[in-house]
Coordinates of C-alpha atoms and ligand atoms in Angstrom, one line a residue:
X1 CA 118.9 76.8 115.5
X2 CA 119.1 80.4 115.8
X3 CA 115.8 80.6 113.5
X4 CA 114.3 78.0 115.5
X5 CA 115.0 80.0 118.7
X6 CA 113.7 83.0 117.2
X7 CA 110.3 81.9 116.2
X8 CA 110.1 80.1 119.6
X9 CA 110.6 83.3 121.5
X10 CA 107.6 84.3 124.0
X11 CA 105.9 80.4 123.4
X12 CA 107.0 79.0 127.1
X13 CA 110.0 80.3 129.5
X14 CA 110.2 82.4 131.6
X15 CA 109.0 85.4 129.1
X16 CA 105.9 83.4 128.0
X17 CA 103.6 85.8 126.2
X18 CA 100.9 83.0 126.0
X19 CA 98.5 83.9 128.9
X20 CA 98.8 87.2 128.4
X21 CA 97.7 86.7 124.8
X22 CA 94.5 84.7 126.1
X23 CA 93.9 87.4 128.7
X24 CA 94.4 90.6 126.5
X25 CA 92.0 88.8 123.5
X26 CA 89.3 88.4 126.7
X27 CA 89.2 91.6 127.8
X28 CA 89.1 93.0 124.5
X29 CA 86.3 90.8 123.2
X30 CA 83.8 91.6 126.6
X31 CA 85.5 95.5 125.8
X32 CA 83.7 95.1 122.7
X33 CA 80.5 93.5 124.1
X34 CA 79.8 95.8 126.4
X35 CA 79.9 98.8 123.9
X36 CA 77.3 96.4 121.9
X37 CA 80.0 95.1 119.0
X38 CA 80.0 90.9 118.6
X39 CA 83.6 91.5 118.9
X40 CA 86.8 93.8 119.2
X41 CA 87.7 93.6 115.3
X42 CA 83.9 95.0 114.6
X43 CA 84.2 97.9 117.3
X44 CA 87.6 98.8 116.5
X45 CA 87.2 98.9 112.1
X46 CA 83.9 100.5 112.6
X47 CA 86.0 103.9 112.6
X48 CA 88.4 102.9 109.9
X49 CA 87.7 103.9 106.1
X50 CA 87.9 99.8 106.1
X51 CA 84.4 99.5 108.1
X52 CA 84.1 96.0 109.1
X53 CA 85.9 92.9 109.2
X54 CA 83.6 91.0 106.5
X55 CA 85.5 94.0 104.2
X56 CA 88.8 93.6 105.8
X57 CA 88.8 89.3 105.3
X58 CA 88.1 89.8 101.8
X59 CA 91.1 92.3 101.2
X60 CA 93.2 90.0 103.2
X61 CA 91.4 86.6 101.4
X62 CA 92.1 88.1 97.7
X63 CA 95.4 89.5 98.5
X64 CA 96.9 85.8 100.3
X65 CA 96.2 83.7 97.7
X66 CA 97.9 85.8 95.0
X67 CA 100.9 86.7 96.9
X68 CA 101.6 82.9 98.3
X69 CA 101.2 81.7 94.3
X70 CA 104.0 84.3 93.6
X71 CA 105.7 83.2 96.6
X72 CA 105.5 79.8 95.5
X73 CA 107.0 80.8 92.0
X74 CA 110.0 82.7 93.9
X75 CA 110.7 79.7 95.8
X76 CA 110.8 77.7 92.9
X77 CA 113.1 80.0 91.4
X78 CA 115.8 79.9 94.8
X79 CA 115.6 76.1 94.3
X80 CA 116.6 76.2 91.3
X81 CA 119.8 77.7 92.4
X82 CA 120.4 75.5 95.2
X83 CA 120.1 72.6 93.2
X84 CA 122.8 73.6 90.6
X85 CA 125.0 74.6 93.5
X86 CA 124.8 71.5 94.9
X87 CA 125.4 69.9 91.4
X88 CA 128.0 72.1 90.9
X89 CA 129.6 71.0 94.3
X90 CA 128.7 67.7 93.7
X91 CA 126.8 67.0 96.7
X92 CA 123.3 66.3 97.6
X93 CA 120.8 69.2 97.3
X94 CA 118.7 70.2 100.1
X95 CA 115.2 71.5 100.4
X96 CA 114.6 75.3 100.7
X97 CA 113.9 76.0 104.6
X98 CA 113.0 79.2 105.9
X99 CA 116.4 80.2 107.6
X100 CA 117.8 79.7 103.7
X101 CA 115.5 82.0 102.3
X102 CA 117.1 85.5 103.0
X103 CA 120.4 84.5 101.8
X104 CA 119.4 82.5 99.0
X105 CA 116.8 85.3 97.6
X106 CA 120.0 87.6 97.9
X107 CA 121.9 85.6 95.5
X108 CA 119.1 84.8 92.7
X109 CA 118.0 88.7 92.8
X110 CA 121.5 89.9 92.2
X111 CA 121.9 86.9 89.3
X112 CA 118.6 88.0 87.7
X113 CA 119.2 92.1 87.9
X114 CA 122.5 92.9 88.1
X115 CA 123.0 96.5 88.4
X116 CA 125.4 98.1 90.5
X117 CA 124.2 101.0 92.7
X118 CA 127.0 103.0 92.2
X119 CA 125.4 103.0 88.6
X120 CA 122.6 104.4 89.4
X121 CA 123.1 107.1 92.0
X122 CA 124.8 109.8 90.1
X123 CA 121.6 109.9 88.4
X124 CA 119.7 110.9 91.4
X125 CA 120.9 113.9 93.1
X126 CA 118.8 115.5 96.1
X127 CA 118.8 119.2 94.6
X128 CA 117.2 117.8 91.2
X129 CA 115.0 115.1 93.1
X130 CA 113.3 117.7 95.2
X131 CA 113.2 120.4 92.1
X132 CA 112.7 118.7 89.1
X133 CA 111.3 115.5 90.9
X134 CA 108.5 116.3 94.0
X135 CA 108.0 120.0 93.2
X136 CA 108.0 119.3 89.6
X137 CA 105.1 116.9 89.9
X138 CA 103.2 118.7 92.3
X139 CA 103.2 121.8 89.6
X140 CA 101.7 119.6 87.0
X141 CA 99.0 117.7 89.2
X142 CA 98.0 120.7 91.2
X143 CA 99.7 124.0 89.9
X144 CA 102.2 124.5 92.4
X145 CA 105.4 126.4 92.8
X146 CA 108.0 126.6 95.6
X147 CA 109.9 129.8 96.1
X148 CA 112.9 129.4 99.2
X149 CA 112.8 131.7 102.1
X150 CA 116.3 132.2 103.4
X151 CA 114.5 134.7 105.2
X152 CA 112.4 133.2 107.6
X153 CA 114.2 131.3 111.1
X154 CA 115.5 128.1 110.7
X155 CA 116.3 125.5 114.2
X156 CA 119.3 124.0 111.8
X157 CA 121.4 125.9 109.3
X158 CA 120.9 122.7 107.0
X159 CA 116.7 123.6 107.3
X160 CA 115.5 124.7 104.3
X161 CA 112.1 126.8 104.4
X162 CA 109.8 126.7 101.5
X163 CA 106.7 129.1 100.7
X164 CA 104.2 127.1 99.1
X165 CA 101.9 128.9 96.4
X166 CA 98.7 127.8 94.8
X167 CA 98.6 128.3 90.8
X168 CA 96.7 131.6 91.1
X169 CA 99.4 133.0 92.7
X170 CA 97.5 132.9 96.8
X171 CA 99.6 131.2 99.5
X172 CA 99.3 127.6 100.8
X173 CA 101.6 127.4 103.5
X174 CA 105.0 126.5 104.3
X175 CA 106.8 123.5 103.7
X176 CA 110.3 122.8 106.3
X177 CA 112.6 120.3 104.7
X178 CA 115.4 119.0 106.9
X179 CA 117.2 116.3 104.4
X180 CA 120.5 115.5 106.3
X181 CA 121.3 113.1 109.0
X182 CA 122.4 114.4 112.2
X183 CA 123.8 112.8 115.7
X184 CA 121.3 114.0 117.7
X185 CA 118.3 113.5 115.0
X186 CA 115.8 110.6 115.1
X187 CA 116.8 108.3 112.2
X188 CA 114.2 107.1 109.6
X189 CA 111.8 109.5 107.7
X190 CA 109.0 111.5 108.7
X191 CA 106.0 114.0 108.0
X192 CA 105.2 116.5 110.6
X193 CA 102.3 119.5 111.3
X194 CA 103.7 122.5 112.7
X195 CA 101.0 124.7 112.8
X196 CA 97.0 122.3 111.5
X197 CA 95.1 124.3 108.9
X198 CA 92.2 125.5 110.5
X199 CA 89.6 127.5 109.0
X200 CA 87.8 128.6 112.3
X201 CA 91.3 130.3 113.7
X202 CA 92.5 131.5 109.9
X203 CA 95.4 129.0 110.2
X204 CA 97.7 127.9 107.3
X205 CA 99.5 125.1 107.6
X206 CA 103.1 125.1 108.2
X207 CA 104.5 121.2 107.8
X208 CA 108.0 119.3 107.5
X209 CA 109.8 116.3 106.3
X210 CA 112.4 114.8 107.2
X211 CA 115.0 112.5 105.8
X212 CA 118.5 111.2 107.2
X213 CA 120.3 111.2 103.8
X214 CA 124.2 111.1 104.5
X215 CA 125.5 114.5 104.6
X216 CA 128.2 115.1 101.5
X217 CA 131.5 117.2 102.2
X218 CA 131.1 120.9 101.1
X219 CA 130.9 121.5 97.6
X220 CA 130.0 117.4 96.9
X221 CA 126.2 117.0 95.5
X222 CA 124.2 114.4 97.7
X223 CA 123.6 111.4 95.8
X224 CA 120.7 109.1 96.4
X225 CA 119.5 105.9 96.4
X226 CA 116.4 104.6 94.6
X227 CA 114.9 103.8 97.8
X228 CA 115.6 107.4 99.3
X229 CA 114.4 108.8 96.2
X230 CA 111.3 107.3 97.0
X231 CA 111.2 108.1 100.3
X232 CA 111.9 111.5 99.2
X233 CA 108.3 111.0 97.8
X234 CA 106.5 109.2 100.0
X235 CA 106.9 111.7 103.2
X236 CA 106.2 114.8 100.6
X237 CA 102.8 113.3 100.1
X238 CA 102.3 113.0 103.7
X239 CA 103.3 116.7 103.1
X240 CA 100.8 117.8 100.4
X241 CA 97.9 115.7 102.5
X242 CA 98.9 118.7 105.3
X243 CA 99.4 121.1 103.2
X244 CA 96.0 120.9 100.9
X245 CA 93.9 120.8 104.2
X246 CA 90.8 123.2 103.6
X247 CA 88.7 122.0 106.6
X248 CA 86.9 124.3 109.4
X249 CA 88.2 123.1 112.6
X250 CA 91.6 122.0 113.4
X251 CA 90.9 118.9 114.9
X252 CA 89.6 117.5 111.4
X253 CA 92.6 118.6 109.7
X254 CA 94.9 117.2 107.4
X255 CA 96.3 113.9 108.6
X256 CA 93.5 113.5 111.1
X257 CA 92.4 110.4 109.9
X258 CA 92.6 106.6 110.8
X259 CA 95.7 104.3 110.1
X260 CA 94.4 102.8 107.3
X261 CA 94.0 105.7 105.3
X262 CA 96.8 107.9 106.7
X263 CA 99.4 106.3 104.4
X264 CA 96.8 106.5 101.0
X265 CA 98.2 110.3 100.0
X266 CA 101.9 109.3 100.6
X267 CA 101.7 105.8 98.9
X268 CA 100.2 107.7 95.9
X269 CA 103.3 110.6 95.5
X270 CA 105.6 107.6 95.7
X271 CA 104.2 106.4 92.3
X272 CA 104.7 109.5 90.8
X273 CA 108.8 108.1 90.6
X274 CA 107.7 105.4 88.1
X275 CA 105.7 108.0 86.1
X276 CA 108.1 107.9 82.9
X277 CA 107.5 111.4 82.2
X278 CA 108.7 112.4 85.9
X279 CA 111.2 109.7 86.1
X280 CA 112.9 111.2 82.9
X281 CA 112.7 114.8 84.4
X282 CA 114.1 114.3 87.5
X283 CA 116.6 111.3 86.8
X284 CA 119.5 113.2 85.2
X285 CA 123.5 112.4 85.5
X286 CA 124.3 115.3 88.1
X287 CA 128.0 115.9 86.2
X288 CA 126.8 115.4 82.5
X289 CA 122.9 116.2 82.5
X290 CA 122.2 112.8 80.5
X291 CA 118.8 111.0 81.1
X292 CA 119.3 107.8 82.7
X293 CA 119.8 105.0 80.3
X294 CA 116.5 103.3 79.6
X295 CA 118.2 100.0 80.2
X296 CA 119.3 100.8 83.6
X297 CA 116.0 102.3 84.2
X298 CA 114.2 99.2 82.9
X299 CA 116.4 97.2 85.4
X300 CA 116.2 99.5 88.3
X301 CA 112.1 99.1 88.4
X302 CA 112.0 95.6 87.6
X303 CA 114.2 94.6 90.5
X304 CA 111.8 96.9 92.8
X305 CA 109.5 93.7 92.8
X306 CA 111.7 90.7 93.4
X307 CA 110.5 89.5 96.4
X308 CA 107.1 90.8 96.8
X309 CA 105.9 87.2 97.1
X310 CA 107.5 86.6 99.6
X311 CA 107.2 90.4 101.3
X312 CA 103.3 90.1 101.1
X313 CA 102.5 86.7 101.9
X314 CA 104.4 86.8 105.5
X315 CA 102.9 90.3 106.0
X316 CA 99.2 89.3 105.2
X317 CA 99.6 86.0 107.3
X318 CA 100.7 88.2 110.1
X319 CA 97.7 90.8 109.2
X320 CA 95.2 87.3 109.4
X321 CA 96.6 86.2 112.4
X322 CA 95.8 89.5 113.8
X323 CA 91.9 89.7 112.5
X324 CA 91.3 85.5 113.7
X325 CA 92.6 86.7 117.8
X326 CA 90.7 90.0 117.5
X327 CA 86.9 88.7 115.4
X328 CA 86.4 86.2 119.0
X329 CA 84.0 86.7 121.4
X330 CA 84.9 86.3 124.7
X331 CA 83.4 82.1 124.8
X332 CA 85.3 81.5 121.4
X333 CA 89.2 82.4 122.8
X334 CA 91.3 79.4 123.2
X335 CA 92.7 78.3 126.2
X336 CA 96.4 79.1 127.3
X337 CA 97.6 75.6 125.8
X338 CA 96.1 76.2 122.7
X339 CA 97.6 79.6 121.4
X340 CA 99.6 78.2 119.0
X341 CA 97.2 75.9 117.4
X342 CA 94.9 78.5 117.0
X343 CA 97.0 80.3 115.0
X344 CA 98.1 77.8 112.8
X345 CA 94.1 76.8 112.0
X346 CA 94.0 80.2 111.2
X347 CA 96.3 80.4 108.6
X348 CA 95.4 76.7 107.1
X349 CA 91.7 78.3 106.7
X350 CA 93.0 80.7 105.1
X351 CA 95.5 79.3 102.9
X352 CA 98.5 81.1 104.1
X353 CA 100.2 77.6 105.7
X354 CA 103.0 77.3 104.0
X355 CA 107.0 76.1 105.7
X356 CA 108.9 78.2 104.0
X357 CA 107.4 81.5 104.8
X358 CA 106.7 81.8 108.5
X359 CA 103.7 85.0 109.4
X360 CA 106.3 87.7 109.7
X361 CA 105.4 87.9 113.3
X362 CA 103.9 84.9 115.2
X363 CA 101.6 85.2 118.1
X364 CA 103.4 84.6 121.4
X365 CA 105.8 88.6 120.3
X366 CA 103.0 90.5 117.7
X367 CA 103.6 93.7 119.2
X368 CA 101.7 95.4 117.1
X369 CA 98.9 93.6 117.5
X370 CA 99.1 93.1 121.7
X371 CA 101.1 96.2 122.9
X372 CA 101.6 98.3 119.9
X373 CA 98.4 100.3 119.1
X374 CA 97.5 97.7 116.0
X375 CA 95.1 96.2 117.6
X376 CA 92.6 94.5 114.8
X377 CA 94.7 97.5 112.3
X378 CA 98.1 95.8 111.3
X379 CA 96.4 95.0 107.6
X380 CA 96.2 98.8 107.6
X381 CA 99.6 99.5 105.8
X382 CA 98.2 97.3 102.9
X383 CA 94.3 99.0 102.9
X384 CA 95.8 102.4 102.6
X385 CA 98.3 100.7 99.6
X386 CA 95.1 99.9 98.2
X387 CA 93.6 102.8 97.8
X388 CA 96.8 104.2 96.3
X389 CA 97.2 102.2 93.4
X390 CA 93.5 102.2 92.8
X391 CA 94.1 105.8 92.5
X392 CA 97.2 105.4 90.4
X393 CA 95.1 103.3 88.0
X394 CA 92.2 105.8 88.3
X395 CA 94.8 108.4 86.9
X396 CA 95.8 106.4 84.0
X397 CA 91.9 105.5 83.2
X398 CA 91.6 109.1 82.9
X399 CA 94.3 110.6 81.0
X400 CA 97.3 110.3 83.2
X401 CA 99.1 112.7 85.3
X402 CA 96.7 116.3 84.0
X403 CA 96.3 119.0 86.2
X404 CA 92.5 118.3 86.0
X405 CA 93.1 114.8 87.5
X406 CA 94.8 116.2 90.4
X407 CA 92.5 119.1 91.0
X408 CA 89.7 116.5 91.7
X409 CA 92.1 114.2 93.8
X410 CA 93.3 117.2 96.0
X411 CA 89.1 118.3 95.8
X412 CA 87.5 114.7 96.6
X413 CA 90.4 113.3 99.0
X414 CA 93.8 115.8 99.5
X415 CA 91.6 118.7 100.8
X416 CA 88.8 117.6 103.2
X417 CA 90.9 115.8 106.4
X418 CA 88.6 114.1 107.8
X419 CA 85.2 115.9 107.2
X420 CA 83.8 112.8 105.9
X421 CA 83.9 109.2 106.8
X422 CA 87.6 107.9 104.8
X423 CA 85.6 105.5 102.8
X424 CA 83.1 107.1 101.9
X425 CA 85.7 110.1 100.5
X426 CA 87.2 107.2 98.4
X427 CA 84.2 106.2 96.9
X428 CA 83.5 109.9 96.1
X429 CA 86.2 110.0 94.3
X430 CA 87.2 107.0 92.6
X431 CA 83.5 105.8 92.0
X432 CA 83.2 102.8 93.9
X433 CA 84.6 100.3 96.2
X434 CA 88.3 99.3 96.3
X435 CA 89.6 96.9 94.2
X436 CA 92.5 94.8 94.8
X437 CA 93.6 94.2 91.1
X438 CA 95.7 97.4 90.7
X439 CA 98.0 96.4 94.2
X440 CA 98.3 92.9 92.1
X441 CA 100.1 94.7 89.6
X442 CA 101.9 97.0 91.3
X443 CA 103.6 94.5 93.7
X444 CA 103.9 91.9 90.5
X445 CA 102.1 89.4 91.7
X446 CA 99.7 89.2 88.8
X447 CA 101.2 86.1 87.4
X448 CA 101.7 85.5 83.8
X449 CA 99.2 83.9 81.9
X450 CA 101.0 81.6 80.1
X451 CA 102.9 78.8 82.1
X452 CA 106.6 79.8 82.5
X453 CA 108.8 77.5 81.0
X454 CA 111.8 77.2 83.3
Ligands
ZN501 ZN1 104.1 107.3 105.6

């Protein structure tokens, strides 16, 4: 019931979303028309590195399909362990609904991969992530080093201030870290600009990140999670994208550039944790030194894809949903009554119908797509993931993580803001178009070839 209620929520009542939907779409759609685009989708992409929506349905159209087989598989799997539940209990087993899912997916990840996390913290300790982890990889793929200046004024005495040098020994910028959680900080993590590299006004960059790991009592190291870890990561790429700028004017600096390609340079650091050569650098016991055991390690990044079927299919039905309101012309919207059959066609003609994983947002309360600036852009998160493991795979085509690989990365894409249109800067670099084969493999949804025999 509570599931029921909560996909019903904004569809009729007296917070009805509905017409507003219809009226937003409208004005949108003669928005575009007026400007000269046959729709709102085709005026809105034209300034993403994504370009159009013909390019943006065939992400979204090779990505479903994939992901829903994998879900498919995954919901095989949680029958499986209904059924012997209910055998075990020696009732009647039930079909796998949506409201089961969650739970269920809970209890047949934890049966496949047990590890404890209490395991596998010790072996990630913030001093040694940041060191021998981030820094560590950012001196073998472009030549950096890191020197701490205790020196220079802090806002917080838990601020750390970094200078940032080049391998020739010339200055980059500075680099704030502010690690621990705080009451009066914004949770979550983040990248920031200080002071935008500019060229025309001599500017170097000065940028932070931010984390909200758990403070540790004096004189306790700070032990992480595999998820912070990567975090850790993912906002220092954001960091590096800032830092790297080389651009003239200020306003074309750094992270200047649309939503779907804002989150390519901080996707890419995060795979840098999976590298095994930085993975068995940085992922040491903090009391003993040991490396990780590779069993443990095997386990810890095989478990970091359970559920991706699941994960991707509801987001790119949600991303489809999104494209179908905003590729209309004003004639084409539905009326009022029809809202939610519209959607539902959608997702049939696309292949994404399927009970037990609901779009992860339905129509009638899609922020992002009707109030929260992801208008036509919510498949953004994935495009940018795109490019990242395209780039990841380009690495490994060429020799893997060499300081000559990450010259030309921080040359063709790290460096230039946005002094060139985002897509064509990836195709500089990587030689062509994005492909969606390398995303496949990351998120595991590249199914075996051979039929599973379960
Ligand atoms: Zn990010």
């Amino acid at each position: 019931r509570i599931y029921r209620a909560s996909i019903a929520r904004n569809n009729g009542g007296e917070a009805d979303n509905t017409a507003l939907v219809v009226e937003i779409v409208k004005l949108r759609a003669r928005q575009a028309k007026l400007l000269g685009y046959a729709n709102y989708a085709a005026y809105s992409l034209e300034d993403e590195s994504a370009r159009s929506p013909e390019a943006v349905n065939k992400m979204l159209g090779q990505l479903g399909p994939a992901a829903l087989l994998k879900a498919k598989s995954e919901a095989a799997d949680i029958q499986g362990l209904i059924d012997a539940e209910a055998k075990a209990a020696g009732v009647k087993p039930f079909t796998l609904q949506p409201w089961d899912w969650a739970y269920y997916a809970q209890k047949a990840r934890k049966a496949r991969y047990s590890f404890d996390e209490a395991q596998v913290k010790p072996y990630f300790e913030l001093d040694r992530v940041i060191k021998d982890g981030v820094f560590y990889a950012a001196q073998v793929l472009y030549g950096l080093s890191f020197k701490e200046r205790a020196d220079l004024p802090v806002y917080h005495p838990d601020v750390k201030v970094y200078e940032v040098f080049n391998a020739d020994g010339s200055q980059l910028g500075l680099l704030y870290r502010d690690d621990f959680e705080r009451p009066n900080k914004d949770g979550g993590a983040w990248m920031e600009s200080f002071v935008d590299q500019s060229g025309l006004f001599g500017l170097k960059p000065v940028v932070t990140n931010n984390l909200n790991i758990p403070k540790p009592p004096a004189g306790q190291p700070a032990l992480l999670t595999l998820d912070e870890v990567v975090t850790l990561y993912h906002e220092f790429g954001h960091a590096l994208h800032g830092l790297f700028s080389d651009v003239k004017y200020p306003a074309l600096a750094g992270l200047s550039v649309p939503a779907d390609f804002a989150e390519y340079p901080s996707q890419i650091n995060e795979m840098f944790v999976r590298e095994p050569e930085i993975l068995a650098h940085f992922a040491r016991h903090y009391q003993t030194g040991e490396p990780m055991p590779k069993a443990l390690q095997d386990k810890v990044l095989a478990a970091q894809t359970y559920g991706e079927g699941f994960g991707t299919s509801e987001y790119v039905a949600a991303a489809m949903i999104d494209q179908a309101w905003h590729q209309l012309s004003e004639k084409e919207t539905p009326p009022v009554s029809r809202v939610m059959a519209f959607e539902e066609a959608a997702l049939t003609k696309n292949g994404m119908s399927f009970n037990p994983i609901p779009p992860r947002y339905h129509t009638p309360y899609f922020a992002h797509a009707f109030s929260g600036g992801y208008q036509a852009a919510y498949y953004a998160y994935i495009w940018s993931e795109v490019l990242a493991r395209d780039t990841g795979n380009w690495f490994h085509r060429h020799g893997g993580l060499t300081r000559a690989n990450g010259d030309f990365f921080r040359a063709k894409v790290l460096s230039r803001g946005r002094t060139l249109e985002p897509g064509v800067m990836f195709e500089q670099f990587y030689g062509g178009a994005p492909e969606i084969g390398p995303l496949l493999d990351w998120r595991g949804l590249t199914l075996p070839k051979t039929p599973a025999g379960r």
